[in-house]
Amino acid sequence: MPAEAGQDKAPLPFSAVYHPSVRPVSICFSAFIYISLLSGKRELLVSTSTIIIYMKRVRCPKCDNFITFDETKYKSGQRLVFQCPQCGKEFGIRIGISKLRKTQKEENNEPESDEQENEYGSLHVIENVFHFRQVIPLQLGENVIGRYMKGNPINCPIETVDPSVDMTHCAITVSRNKKGKLQYVLRDGPSYTGTFVDNEILGDRERRIIENGTLFTIGATSIILHAPGK
């Protein structure tokens, strides 16, 4: 039941659950949402034990953690105040005014707007319980792969909650050989859990040439290399 102004408004945690028609971003998380009516005369607190995660994402301005919510439940102009479950930062948005991002799955299903993004190939991160499918464009030179975290300067971050993926896990160097053909060389970070190609772990100093369609694994995350024009 929504709480009227003046009543006890202690925030109640909620958690995500699986639904047959929706694939959630993560198994569970806690967050608090307050809804202030435009009249300003009273404030409602959304309190529910479970919700289905889909529709839109908002990013915490302090730690860059994503919070996902159903935008369709709120009217244009309503103000929502979130408390980030990761760092505790409170911040507000206004529906219909603040910039929101689509879910990771919706973004990945959209066609590429810039063909040059995949000029040097891309990494296709296979969906699992820790994240949705992601497509990460490669660039000429060294492409450092790891778990996304604010302040981590790598150029191929993966948005995942997979604890077995290091912040700097492995790297792919993209170059051209004497014939002008693209070449991909994979190495481990070094990482705590290792980098595997076809279920074989790379040595500490090993440099492995990979090609279009090569599957490699970091932690519990599997990635496929897609070369351009293939």
Short mmCIF file of C-alpha atoms in Angstrom, two decimals:
data_model
loop_
_atom_site.label_atom_id
_atom_site.label_comp_id
_atom_site.label_asym_id
_atom_site.label_seq_id
_atom_site.Cartn_x
_atom_site.Cartn_y
_atom_site.Cartn_z
CA MET A 1 0.00 0.00 0.00
CA PRO A 2 1.34 3.49 -0.85
CA ALA A 3 2.21 5.60 2.17
CA GLU A 4 0.66 9.05 2.63
CA ALA A 5 2.79 12.03 3.61
CA GLY A 6 3.48 12.04 7.33
CA GLN A 7 3.37 8.28 7.64
CA ASP A 8 6.41 6.11 8.17
CA LYS A 9 8.23 6.21 4.82
CA ALA A 10 11.16 3.92 5.59
CA PRO A 11 12.27 2.53 2.21
CA LEU A 12 11.41 -1.06 1.47
CA PRO A 13 13.75 -3.18 -0.66
CA PHE A 14 12.51 -5.07 -3.68
CA SER A 15 14.04 -7.80 -5.79
CA ALA A 16 13.83 -8.95 -9.37
CA VAL A 17 12.34 -12.26 -10.43
CA TYR A 18 12.27 -14.26 -13.64
CA HIS A 19 9.20 -14.00 -15.86
CA PRO A 20 8.39 -16.16 -18.92
CA SER A 21 8.19 -13.15 -21.24
CA VAL A 22 11.05 -11.10 -19.81
CA ARG A 23 14.76 -11.77 -19.27
CA PRO A 24 15.97 -9.63 -16.36
CA VAL A 25 19.32 -7.87 -16.37
CA SER A 26 20.38 -9.54 -13.14
CA ILE A 27 18.94 -12.05 -10.71
CA CYS A 28 18.25 -9.59 -7.91
CA PHE A 29 19.05 -6.20 -6.49
CA SER A 30 17.69 -3.68 -3.99
CA ALA A 31 16.61 -0.13 -4.75
CA PHE A 32 14.19 2.44 -3.41
CA ILE A 33 11.85 4.59 -5.50
CA TYR A 34 9.87 7.56 -4.24
CA ILE A 35 7.20 9.20 -6.40
CA SER A 36 6.36 12.87 -5.79
CA LEU A 37 3.06 14.03 -7.25
CA LEU A 38 3.15 17.19 -9.35
CA SER A 39 0.86 18.98 -6.88
CA GLY A 40 3.55 18.68 -4.23
CA LYS A 41 0.85 18.14 -1.60
CA ARG A 42 1.68 14.56 -0.87
CA GLU A 43 4.28 11.94 -1.60
CA LEU A 44 3.78 8.30 -2.46
CA LEU A 45 6.17 5.49 -1.71
CA VAL A 46 6.15 2.50 -4.02
CA SER A 47 6.44 -0.58 -1.85
CA THR A 48 6.28 -4.03 -3.36
CA SER A 49 7.98 -7.31 -2.62
CA THR A 50 8.76 -8.24 -6.22
CA ILE A 51 8.90 -6.52 -9.58
CA ILE A 52 9.75 -7.57 -13.12
CA ILE A 53 12.76 -5.74 -14.51
CA TYR A 54 12.45 -4.40 -18.04
CA MET A 55 11.84 -1.24 -20.10
CA LYS A 56 14.31 1.49 -19.08
CA ARG A 57 17.60 2.00 -17.26
CA VAL A 58 18.96 4.95 -15.32
CA ARG A 59 22.62 5.25 -14.34
CA CYS A 60 23.80 6.35 -10.90
CA PRO A 61 25.73 9.64 -11.27
CA LYS A 62 28.21 8.58 -8.57
CA CYS A 63 29.22 5.00 -9.37
CA ASP A 64 27.66 4.46 -12.85
CA ASN A 65 25.66 1.45 -11.65
CA PHE A 66 22.51 0.84 -13.72
CA ILE A 67 19.08 0.67 -12.08
CA THR A 68 16.31 -0.73 -14.26
CA PHE A 69 12.62 0.10 -13.87
CA ASP A 70 9.30 0.01 -15.74
CA GLU A 71 8.74 3.50 -17.12
CA THR A 72 5.18 2.65 -18.20
CA LYS A 73 3.98 2.62 -14.57
CA TYR A 74 4.56 6.36 -14.20
CA LYS A 75 3.06 9.46 -15.84
CA SER A 76 5.01 12.04 -17.78
CA GLY A 77 6.26 14.74 -15.43
CA GLN A 78 6.36 12.55 -12.33
CA ARG A 79 9.57 12.75 -10.31
CA LEU A 80 11.29 9.56 -9.18
CA VAL A 81 14.04 9.47 -6.57
CA PHE A 82 16.34 6.44 -6.63
CA GLN A 83 18.76 5.19 -4.01
CA CYS A 84 21.59 3.30 -5.67
CA PRO A 85 21.93 -0.19 -4.13
CA GLN A 86 25.66 -0.21 -4.85
CA CYS A 87 26.89 3.09 -3.37
CA GLY A 88 23.82 4.48 -1.55
CA LYS A 89 23.70 7.69 -3.62
CA GLU A 90 20.22 9.27 -3.88
CA PHE A 91 19.34 11.01 -7.14
CA GLY A 92 16.19 12.06 -8.94
CA ILE A 93 14.81 11.99 -12.48
CA ARG A 94 11.65 13.35 -14.05
CA ILE A 95 9.72 11.05 -16.40
CA GLY A 96 9.53 12.44 -19.92
CA ILE A 97 12.32 14.97 -19.29
CA SER A 98 15.37 13.11 -17.97
CA LYS A 99 17.36 11.09 -20.48
CA LEU A 100 16.75 7.38 -20.03
CA ARG A 101 18.46 4.43 -21.66
CA LYS A 102 16.74 1.41 -23.10
CA THR A 103 17.50 -1.95 -21.58
CA GLN A 104 20.74 -3.57 -22.66
CA LYS A 105 18.78 -6.17 -24.63
CA GLU A 106 16.80 -3.53 -26.56
CA GLU A 107 19.96 -1.60 -27.37
CA ASN A 108 21.70 -4.70 -28.69
CA ASN A 109 18.72 -5.58 -30.92
CA GLU A 110 18.88 -2.20 -32.68
CA PRO A 111 20.75 -2.08 -36.03
CA GLU A 112 24.18 -0.48 -36.07
CA SER A 113 23.87 3.23 -36.95
CA ASP A 114 27.55 3.60 -37.81
CA GLU A 115 29.07 0.97 -40.06
CA GLN A 116 32.56 2.23 -39.22
CA GLU A 117 32.15 0.99 -35.65
CA ASN A 118 32.85 -2.56 -36.81
CA GLU A 119 35.59 -1.71 -39.31
CA TYR A 120 38.06 -3.80 -37.31
CA GLY A 121 35.62 -6.46 -36.10
CA SER A 122 33.67 -6.87 -32.90
CA LEU A 123 33.29 -9.05 -29.82
CA HIS A 124 29.92 -10.71 -29.25
CA VAL A 125 29.43 -11.39 -25.54
CA ILE A 126 27.06 -14.34 -25.08
CA GLU A 127 24.13 -13.73 -22.75
CA ASN A 128 24.09 -15.52 -19.40
CA VAL A 129 22.64 -15.00 -15.91
CA PHE A 130 25.12 -12.17 -15.26
CA HIS A 131 24.36 -10.00 -18.29
CA PHE A 132 22.55 -9.64 -21.60
CA ARG A 133 24.18 -10.16 -24.97
CA GLN A 134 26.56 -7.34 -25.89
CA VAL A 135 28.39 -6.32 -29.06
CA ILE A 136 31.68 -4.49 -28.46
CA PRO A 137 33.46 -2.92 -31.48
CA LEU A 138 37.21 -3.40 -31.77
CA GLN A 139 39.78 -0.80 -32.76
CA LEU A 140 43.22 -0.98 -34.31
CA GLY A 141 45.84 -1.59 -31.64
CA GLU A 142 45.33 -3.03 -28.17
CA ASN A 143 41.79 -3.72 -26.96
CA VAL A 144 41.72 -4.34 -23.20
CA ILE A 145 38.75 -6.43 -22.05
CA GLY A 146 37.35 -6.58 -18.53
CA ARG A 147 34.42 -5.89 -16.23
CA TYR A 148 32.94 -2.42 -16.45
CA MET A 149 33.45 -0.21 -13.42
CA LYS A 150 33.52 3.57 -13.17
CA GLY A 151 37.09 4.84 -13.35
CA ASN A 152 38.38 1.69 -15.04
CA PRO A 153 40.17 3.05 -18.16
CA ILE A 154 39.89 -0.08 -20.36
CA ASN A 155 38.52 0.40 -23.90
CA CYS A 156 36.43 -2.80 -24.15
CA PRO A 157 34.38 -2.93 -20.94
CA ILE A 158 31.70 -5.59 -20.45
CA GLU A 159 28.63 -4.59 -18.44
CA THR A 160 28.35 -7.64 -16.21
CA VAL A 161 28.04 -8.68 -12.59
CA ASP A 162 30.12 -11.81 -13.23
CA PRO A 163 32.50 -11.82 -10.22
CA SER A 164 34.97 -14.08 -12.03
CA VAL A 165 35.73 -11.44 -14.69
CA ASP A 166 38.60 -9.15 -13.68
CA MET A 167 38.53 -5.41 -14.32
CA THR A 168 41.50 -6.00 -16.65
CA HIS A 169 41.09 -9.60 -17.73
CA CYS A 170 42.62 -10.01 -21.20
CA ALA A 171 43.49 -8.08 -24.35
CA ILE A 172 43.22 -8.46 -28.12
CA THR A 173 45.73 -6.67 -30.33
CA VAL A 174 44.36 -5.84 -33.78
CA SER A 175 46.89 -5.23 -36.55
CA ARG A 176 47.39 -5.82 -40.27
CA ASN A 177 49.84 -8.32 -41.69
CA LYS A 178 52.07 -7.75 -44.72
CA LYS A 179 49.15 -8.51 -47.04
CA GLY A 180 46.96 -5.93 -45.32
CA LYS A 181 44.73 -8.57 -43.74
CA LEU A 182 43.49 -8.01 -40.20
CA GLN A 183 45.15 -10.14 -37.52
CA TYR A 184 43.92 -10.72 -33.97
CA VAL A 185 46.25 -11.74 -31.12
CA LEU A 186 44.78 -12.65 -27.72
CA ARG A 187 46.65 -12.63 -24.41
CA ASP A 188 45.69 -13.00 -20.76
CA GLY A 189 45.70 -9.93 -18.47
CA PRO A 190 47.15 -11.59 -16.34
CA SER A 191 43.89 -12.46 -14.62
CA TYR A 192 42.93 -14.44 -11.53
CA THR A 193 40.74 -16.97 -13.37
CA GLY A 194 42.56 -17.17 -16.70
CA THR A 195 41.58 -16.82 -20.35
CA PHE A 196 40.49 -19.94 -22.24
CA VAL A 197 40.40 -20.61 -25.98
CA ASP A 198 38.49 -23.76 -26.93
CA ASN A 199 38.65 -24.85 -23.27
CA GLU A 200 42.45 -24.50 -23.22
CA ILE A 201 43.94 -21.95 -20.82
CA LEU A 202 46.44 -19.46 -22.20
CA GLY A 203 49.91 -19.42 -20.68
CA ASP A 204 51.09 -16.38 -18.73
CA ARG A 205 53.18 -15.08 -21.63
CA GLU A 206 51.31 -16.77 -24.45
CA ARG A 207 50.09 -14.83 -27.48
CA ARG A 208 47.39 -16.73 -29.36
CA ILE A 209 46.32 -15.77 -32.90
CA ILE A 210 42.54 -16.05 -33.16
CA GLU A 211 40.23 -15.63 -36.14
CA ASN A 212 36.62 -15.06 -37.07
CA GLY A 213 34.34 -17.33 -35.06
CA THR A 214 36.86 -18.12 -32.32
CA LEU A 215 35.18 -18.66 -28.95
CA PHE A 216 37.11 -17.65 -25.84
CA THR A 217 36.05 -17.57 -22.20
CA ILE A 218 36.88 -15.25 -19.31
CA GLY A 219 35.44 -16.31 -15.97
CA ALA A 220 31.88 -17.48 -16.66
CA THR A 221 31.62 -15.21 -19.71
CA SER A 222 31.96 -16.53 -23.27
CA ILE A 223 32.88 -14.25 -26.18
CA ILE A 224 32.96 -14.81 -29.95
CA LEU A 225 35.20 -12.83 -32.29
CA HIS A 226 33.45 -11.50 -35.40
CA ALA A 227 35.76 -10.20 -38.14
CA PRO A 228 34.37 -7.56 -40.55
CA GLY A 229 32.75 -8.82 -43.72
CA LYS A 230 32.32 -12.32 -42.33
#
